[in-house]
Short mmCIF file of C-alpha atoms in Angstrom, two decimals:
data_model
loop_
_atom_site.label_atom_id
_atom_site.label_comp_id
_atom_site.label_asym_id
_atom_site.label_seq_id
_atom_site.Cartn_x
_atom_site.Cartn_y
_atom_site.Cartn_z
CA MET A 1 32.31 -5.32 -28.76
CA LYS A 2 32.72 -6.28 -25.08
CA ALA A 3 33.17 -2.60 -24.13
CA THR A 4 30.02 -1.69 -25.97
CA LEU A 5 28.08 -4.50 -24.22
CA ALA A 6 29.42 -3.29 -20.78
CA ILE A 7 28.50 0.25 -21.44
CA VAL A 8 24.97 -0.75 -22.57
CA SER A 9 24.61 -3.00 -19.51
CA ILE A 10 25.70 -0.31 -17.11
CA ALA A 11 23.37 2.20 -18.71
CA VAL A 12 20.39 -0.14 -18.47
CA PHE A 13 21.27 -0.94 -14.85
CA MET A 14 21.52 2.80 -14.02
CA CYS A 15 18.08 3.56 -15.55
CA GLY A 16 16.45 1.38 -12.95
CA CYS A 17 18.35 2.96 -10.00
CA GLY A 18 16.49 5.50 -7.88
CA ARG A 19 13.05 4.48 -8.90
CA GLU A 20 10.50 3.08 -6.48
CA PRO A 21 9.28 -0.31 -7.15
CA ALA A 22 5.81 -0.51 -8.80
CA GLY A 23 3.26 -0.11 -5.96
CA ALA A 24 5.67 1.35 -3.43
CA ILE A 25 4.15 3.76 -1.00
CA PRO A 26 6.80 6.51 -0.20
CA GLU A 27 5.83 6.92 3.45
CA LEU A 28 6.35 3.17 4.06
CA GLY A 29 9.39 2.39 1.90
CA ASN A 30 9.57 -1.43 1.60
CA ARG A 31 7.59 -2.07 4.83
CA VAL A 32 4.30 -3.93 4.68
CA LEU A 33 2.08 -2.93 7.59
CA THR A 34 -0.46 -5.29 9.06
CA VAL A 35 -4.18 -4.53 9.46
CA ASP A 36 -3.67 -3.91 13.10
CA GLU A 37 -0.92 -1.39 12.41
CA PHE A 38 -3.25 0.50 10.02
CA LEU A 39 -6.08 0.42 12.49
CA ALA A 40 -3.59 1.97 15.19
CA GLN A 41 -2.64 4.81 12.85
CA PRO A 42 -5.84 6.34 11.22
CA ALA A 43 -4.02 9.28 9.60
CA LEU A 44 -1.57 6.91 7.78
CA ARG A 45 -4.39 4.60 6.93
CA ASP A 46 -6.31 7.40 5.33
CA LYS A 47 -3.26 8.56 3.30
CA VAL A 48 -2.35 4.99 2.14
CA SER A 49 -6.02 4.22 1.34
CA ALA A 50 -6.28 7.41 -0.88
CA LEU A 51 -3.02 6.33 -2.71
CA CYS A 52 -4.39 2.94 -3.35
CA ARG A 53 -7.80 4.23 -4.54
CA ASN A 54 -6.08 6.71 -6.88
CA ASP A 55 -4.20 4.10 -8.80
CA PRO A 56 -5.93 0.70 -8.42
CA GLY A 57 -4.43 -0.75 -11.59
CA ARG A 58 -0.93 -0.49 -10.24
CA MET A 59 -1.45 -0.50 -6.52
CA GLY A 60 -4.68 -2.51 -5.91
CA LEU A 61 -3.18 -5.84 -5.14
CA THR A 62 -0.13 -4.82 -3.35
CA PRO A 63 0.09 -6.12 0.34
CA ASN A 64 -0.34 -2.68 1.77
CA CYS A 65 -3.41 -1.81 -0.34
CA VAL A 66 -4.96 -5.19 0.58
CA ASN A 67 -4.20 -4.60 4.29
CA VAL A 68 -5.43 -1.05 4.24
CA ARG A 69 -8.77 -1.93 2.57
CA ARG A 70 -9.34 -4.64 5.31
CA ALA A 71 -8.46 -2.04 8.05
CA ASP A 72 -10.83 0.44 6.43
CA HIS A 73 -13.59 -2.20 6.40
CA ILE A 74 -13.00 -3.08 10.05
CA ALA A 75 -12.80 0.57 11.12
CA SER A 76 -16.04 1.38 9.39
CA MET A 77 -18.02 -1.85 10.00
CA GLY A 78 -16.31 -3.75 12.74
CA THR A 79 -15.73 -7.47 12.60
CA ALA A 80 -18.24 -10.26 12.98
CA ASP A 81 -17.47 -10.43 16.71
CA ASN A 82 -17.90 -6.67 17.19
CA LEU A 83 -20.19 -5.10 14.57
CA HIS A 84 -20.79 -1.35 14.61
CA LEU A 85 -24.47 -0.98 13.80
CA ASP A 86 -26.47 2.11 14.39
CA LEU A 87 -30.10 1.02 14.09
CA ALA A 88 -31.51 4.07 15.95
CA HIS A 89 -34.16 5.86 14.03
#
C-alpha cells in the first residue's frame, strides 16, 4: 500500500514538472517587468501585449499583462503630465 501511494505521488509530481505556470510568458520566465521596463522595450512590449490579448481569460490579470496594458496606454496617450494630443485639422 505504501509503495503504491509513493508511486502515485511521484507520478502526480512528475506530471507537473516542465510545465509553465498559468500566465507565464516564455520570454520573461518568472520575471515581472515594470511599466518603465516595457516602455523602454517597445518590441518586447508589443509581443507581450499580443500574448495577453490573445488569452485574456488566463493571462489578463497577471502582473506582466497589467503592466504591459499600462505601458501601452502611456505609449499611446501619455500621462496626465504629458498628454500626446494631436488636435491639428
